[in-house]
mmCIF file of C-alpha atoms in Angstrom:
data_model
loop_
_atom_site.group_PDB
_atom_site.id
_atom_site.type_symbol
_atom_site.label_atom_id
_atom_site.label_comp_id
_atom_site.label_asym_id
_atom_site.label_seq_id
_atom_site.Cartn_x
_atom_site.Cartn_y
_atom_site.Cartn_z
ATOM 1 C CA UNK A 26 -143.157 -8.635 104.276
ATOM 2 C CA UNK A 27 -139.911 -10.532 102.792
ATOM 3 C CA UNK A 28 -140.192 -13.737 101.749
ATOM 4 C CA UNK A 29 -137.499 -16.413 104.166
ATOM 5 C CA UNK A 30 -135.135 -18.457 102.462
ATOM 6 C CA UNK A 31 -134.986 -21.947 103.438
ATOM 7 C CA UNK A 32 -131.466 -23.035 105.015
ATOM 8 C CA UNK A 33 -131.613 -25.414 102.158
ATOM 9 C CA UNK A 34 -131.052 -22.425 99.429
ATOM 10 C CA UNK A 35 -128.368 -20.986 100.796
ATOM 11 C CA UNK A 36 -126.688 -24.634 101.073
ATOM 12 C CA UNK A 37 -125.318 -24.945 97.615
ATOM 13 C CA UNK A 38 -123.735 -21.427 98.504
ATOM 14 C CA UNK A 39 -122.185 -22.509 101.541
ATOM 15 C CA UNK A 40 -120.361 -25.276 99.968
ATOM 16 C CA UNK A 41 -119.224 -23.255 97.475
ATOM 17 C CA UNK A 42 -117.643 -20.898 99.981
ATOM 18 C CA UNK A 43 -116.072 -23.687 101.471
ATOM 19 C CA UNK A 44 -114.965 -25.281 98.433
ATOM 20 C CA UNK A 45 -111.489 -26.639 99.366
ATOM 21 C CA UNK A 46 -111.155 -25.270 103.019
ATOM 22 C CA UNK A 47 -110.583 -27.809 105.978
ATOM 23 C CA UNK A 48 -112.889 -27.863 109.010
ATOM 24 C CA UNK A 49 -112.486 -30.762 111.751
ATOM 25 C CA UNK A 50 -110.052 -32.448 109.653
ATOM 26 C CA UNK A 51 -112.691 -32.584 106.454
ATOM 27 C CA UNK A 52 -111.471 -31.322 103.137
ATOM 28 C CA UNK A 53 -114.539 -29.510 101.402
ATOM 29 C CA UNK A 54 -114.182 -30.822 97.911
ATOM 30 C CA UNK A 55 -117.314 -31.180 95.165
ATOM 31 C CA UNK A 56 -120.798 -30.362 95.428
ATOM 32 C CA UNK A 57 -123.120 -31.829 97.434
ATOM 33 C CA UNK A 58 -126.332 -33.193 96.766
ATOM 34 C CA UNK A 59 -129.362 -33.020 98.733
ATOM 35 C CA UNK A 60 -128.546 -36.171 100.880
ATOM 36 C CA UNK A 61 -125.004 -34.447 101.926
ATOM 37 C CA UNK A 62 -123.364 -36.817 100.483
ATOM 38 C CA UNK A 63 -120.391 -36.058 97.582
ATOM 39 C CA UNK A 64 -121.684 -36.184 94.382
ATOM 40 C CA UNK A 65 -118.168 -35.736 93.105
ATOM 41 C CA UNK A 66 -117.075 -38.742 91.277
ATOM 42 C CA UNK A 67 -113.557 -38.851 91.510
ATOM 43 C CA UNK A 68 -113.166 -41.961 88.500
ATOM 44 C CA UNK A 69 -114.500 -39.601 85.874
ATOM 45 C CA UNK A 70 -111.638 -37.339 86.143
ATOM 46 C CA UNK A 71 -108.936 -39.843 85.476
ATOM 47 C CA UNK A 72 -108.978 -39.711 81.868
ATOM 48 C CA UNK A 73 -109.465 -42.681 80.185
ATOM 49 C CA UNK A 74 -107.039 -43.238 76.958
ATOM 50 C CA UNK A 75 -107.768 -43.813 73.796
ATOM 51 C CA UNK A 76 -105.124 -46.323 72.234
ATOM 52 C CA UNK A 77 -105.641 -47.884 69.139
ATOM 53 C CA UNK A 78 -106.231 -51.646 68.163
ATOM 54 C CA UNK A 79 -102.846 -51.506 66.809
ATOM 55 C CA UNK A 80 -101.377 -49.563 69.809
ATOM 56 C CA UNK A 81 -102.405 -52.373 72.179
ATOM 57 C CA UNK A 82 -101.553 -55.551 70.225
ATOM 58 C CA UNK A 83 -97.898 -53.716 69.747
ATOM 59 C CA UNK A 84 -97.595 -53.936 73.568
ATOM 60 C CA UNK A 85 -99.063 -56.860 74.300
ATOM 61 C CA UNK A 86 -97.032 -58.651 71.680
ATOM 62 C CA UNK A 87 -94.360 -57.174 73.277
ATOM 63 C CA UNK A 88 -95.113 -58.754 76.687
ATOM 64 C CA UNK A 89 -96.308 -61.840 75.730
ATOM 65 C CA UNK A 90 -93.959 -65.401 75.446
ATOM 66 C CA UNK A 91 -91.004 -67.179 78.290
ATOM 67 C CA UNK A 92 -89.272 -64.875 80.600
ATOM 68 C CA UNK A 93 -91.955 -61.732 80.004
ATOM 69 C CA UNK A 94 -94.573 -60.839 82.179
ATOM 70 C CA UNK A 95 -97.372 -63.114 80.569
ATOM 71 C CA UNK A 96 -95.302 -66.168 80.636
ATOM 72 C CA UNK A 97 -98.202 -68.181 81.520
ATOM 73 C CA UNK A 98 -102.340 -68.411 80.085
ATOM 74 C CA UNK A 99 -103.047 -67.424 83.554
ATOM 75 C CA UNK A 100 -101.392 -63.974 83.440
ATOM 76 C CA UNK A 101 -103.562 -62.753 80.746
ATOM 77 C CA UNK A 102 -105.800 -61.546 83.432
ATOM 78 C CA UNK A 103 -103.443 -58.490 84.332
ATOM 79 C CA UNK A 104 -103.860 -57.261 81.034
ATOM 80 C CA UNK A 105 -107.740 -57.469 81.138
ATOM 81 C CA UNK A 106 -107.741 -55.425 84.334
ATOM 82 C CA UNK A 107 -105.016 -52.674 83.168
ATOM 83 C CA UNK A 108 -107.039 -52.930 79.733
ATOM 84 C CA UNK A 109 -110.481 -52.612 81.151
ATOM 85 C CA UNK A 110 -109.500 -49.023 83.299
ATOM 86 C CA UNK A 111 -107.521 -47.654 81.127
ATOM 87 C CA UNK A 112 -109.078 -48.877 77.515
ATOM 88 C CA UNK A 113 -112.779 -49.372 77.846
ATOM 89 C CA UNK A 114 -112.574 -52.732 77.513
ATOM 90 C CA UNK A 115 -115.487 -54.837 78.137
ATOM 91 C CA UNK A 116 -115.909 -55.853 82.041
ATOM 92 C CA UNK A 117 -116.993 -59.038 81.245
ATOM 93 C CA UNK A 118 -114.426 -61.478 81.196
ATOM 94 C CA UNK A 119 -115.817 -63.609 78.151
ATOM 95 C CA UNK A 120 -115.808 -60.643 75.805
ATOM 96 C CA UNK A 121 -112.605 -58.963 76.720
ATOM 97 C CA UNK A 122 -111.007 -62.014 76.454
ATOM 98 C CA UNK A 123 -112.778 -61.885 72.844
ATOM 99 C CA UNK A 124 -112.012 -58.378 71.711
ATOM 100 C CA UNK A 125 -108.217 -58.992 72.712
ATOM 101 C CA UNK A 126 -108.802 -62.172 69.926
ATOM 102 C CA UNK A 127 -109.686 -59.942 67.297
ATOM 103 C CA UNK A 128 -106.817 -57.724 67.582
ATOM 104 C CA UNK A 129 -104.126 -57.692 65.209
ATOM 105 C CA UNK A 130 -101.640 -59.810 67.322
ATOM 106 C CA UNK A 131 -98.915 -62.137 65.393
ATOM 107 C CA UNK A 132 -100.283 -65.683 64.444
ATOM 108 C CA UNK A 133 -97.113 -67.091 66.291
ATOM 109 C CA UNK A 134 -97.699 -65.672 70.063
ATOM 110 C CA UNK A 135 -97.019 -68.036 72.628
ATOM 111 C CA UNK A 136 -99.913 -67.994 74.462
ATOM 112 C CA UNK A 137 -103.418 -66.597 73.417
ATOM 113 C CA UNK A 138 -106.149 -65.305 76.119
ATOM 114 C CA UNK A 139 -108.656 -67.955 77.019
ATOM 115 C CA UNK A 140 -111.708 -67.119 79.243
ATOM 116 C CA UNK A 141 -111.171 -70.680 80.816
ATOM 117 C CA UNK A 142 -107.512 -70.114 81.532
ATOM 118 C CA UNK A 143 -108.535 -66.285 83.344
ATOM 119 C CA UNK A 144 -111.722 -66.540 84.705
ATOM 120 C CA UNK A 145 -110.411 -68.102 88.403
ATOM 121 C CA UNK A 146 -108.306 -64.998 88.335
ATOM 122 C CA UNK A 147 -110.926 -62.661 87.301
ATOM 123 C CA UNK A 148 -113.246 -62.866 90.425
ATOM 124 C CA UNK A 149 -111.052 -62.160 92.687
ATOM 125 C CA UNK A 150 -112.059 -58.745 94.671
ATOM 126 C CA UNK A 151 -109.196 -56.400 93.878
ATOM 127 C CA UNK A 152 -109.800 -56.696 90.188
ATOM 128 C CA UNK A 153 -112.924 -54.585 90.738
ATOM 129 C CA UNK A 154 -110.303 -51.115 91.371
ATOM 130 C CA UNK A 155 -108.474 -49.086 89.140
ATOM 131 C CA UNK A 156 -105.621 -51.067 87.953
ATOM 132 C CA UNK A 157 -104.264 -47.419 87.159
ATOM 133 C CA UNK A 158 -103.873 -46.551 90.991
ATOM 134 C CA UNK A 159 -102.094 -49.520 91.884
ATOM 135 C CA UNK A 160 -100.605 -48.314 95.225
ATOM 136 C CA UNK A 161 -104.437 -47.798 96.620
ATOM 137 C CA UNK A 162 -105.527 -51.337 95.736
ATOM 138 C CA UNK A 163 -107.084 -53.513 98.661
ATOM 139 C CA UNK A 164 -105.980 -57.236 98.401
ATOM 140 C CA UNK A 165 -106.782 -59.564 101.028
ATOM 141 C CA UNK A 166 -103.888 -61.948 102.722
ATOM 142 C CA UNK A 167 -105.358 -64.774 100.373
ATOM 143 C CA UNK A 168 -105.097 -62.822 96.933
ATOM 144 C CA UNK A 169 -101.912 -61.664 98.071
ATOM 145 C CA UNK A 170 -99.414 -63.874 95.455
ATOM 146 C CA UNK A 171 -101.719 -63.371 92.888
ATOM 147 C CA UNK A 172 -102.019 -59.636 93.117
ATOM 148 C CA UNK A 173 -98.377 -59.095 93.005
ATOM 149 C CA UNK A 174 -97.994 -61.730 90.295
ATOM 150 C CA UNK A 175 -100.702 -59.689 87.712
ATOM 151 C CA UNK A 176 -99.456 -56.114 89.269
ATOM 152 C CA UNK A 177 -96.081 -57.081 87.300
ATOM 153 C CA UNK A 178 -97.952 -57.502 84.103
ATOM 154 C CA UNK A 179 -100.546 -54.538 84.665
ATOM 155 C CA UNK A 180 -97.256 -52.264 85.056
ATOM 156 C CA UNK A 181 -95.093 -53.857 82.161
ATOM 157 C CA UNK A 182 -98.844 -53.827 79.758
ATOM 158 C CA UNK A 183 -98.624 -49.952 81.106
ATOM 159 C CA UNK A 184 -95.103 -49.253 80.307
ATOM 160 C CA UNK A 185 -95.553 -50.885 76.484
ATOM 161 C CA UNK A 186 -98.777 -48.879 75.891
ATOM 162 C CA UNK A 187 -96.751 -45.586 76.778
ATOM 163 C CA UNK A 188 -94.434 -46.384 74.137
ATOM 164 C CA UNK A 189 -96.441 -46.456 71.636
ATOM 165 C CA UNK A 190 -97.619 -42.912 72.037
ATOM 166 C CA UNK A 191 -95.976 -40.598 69.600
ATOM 167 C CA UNK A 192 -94.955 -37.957 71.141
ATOM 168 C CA UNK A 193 -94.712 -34.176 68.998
ATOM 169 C CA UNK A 194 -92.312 -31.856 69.625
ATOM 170 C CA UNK A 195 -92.931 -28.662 70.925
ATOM 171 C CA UNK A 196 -91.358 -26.196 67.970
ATOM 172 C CA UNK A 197 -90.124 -22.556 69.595
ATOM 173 C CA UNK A 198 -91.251 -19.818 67.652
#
């Protein structure tokens, strides 16, 4: 007599039939777990970069002081939220605010990050999403000025940062 198969064994295969295909306007994508919900986590595969100490103070130096985009103590939060996605830098405020201290940042920059002068700014909701993906962060009518005014730094911290990569050219052979 042959042994049945539970439904749930031939699950895993199903999906992976699937994988990709739309059926009632639902994109198959990932594997699923035993719930049936996606165990696909989408953050892992935006890759993280790996700038150096030096890389970052360059570009913030660079964006830092009247008439650039951190032109005020306050604005220092955009670069914690652009450096926290995309740099690994601590998620509490306190000790990002610290680690940007002990980079190698000219004695004479204008203004210096201060937990007291960013935290206000720091609990605010949208901070919480990838200051990468910019266009597909949720602000609410009240955060509104201020997520427009640290979107301007997170972009011109972003810009400086991709300046400092070196790029090699390809040589033809």
């Amino acid at each position: 007599m042959e042994k049945e198969e539970s439904p749930q064994h031939h699950r895993g295969g199903i999906y992976n039939y699937f994988q990709g295909a739309t059926i009632h306007n639902m994109v198959i994508n990932g594997n699923m777990n035993k719930s049936g919900t996606d165990s696909f986590n989408h953050e892992e595969h935006i890759p993280k970069t790996n700038y150096s100490d030096e890389q970052v103070a360059t570009a913030l130096t660079n964006i830092v002081g009247k008439g650039k985009p951190i032109d005020t103590k306050r604005k220092w939060a955009g670069a914690i939220w652009l450096l926290q996605w995309a740099c690994n830098y601590p998620s509490n405020t306190r000790e990002a605010c610290e680690r940007i201290n002990q980079l190698p940042l000219p004695e004479d920059l204008e203004y210096v990050c201060d937990y007291r002068n960013v935290r206000e700014l720091t609990t605010l909701s949208f901070l919480s999403e990838d200051a990468r993906q910019l266009d597909k962060v949720k602000y609410s009518k009240n955060d509104e000025g201020a997520f427009h005014e640290l979107k301007k730094v997170v972009i011109a911290l972003d810009e400086e940062l991709q300046k400092t990569i070196e790029y090699k050219p390809c040589v033809n052979m």
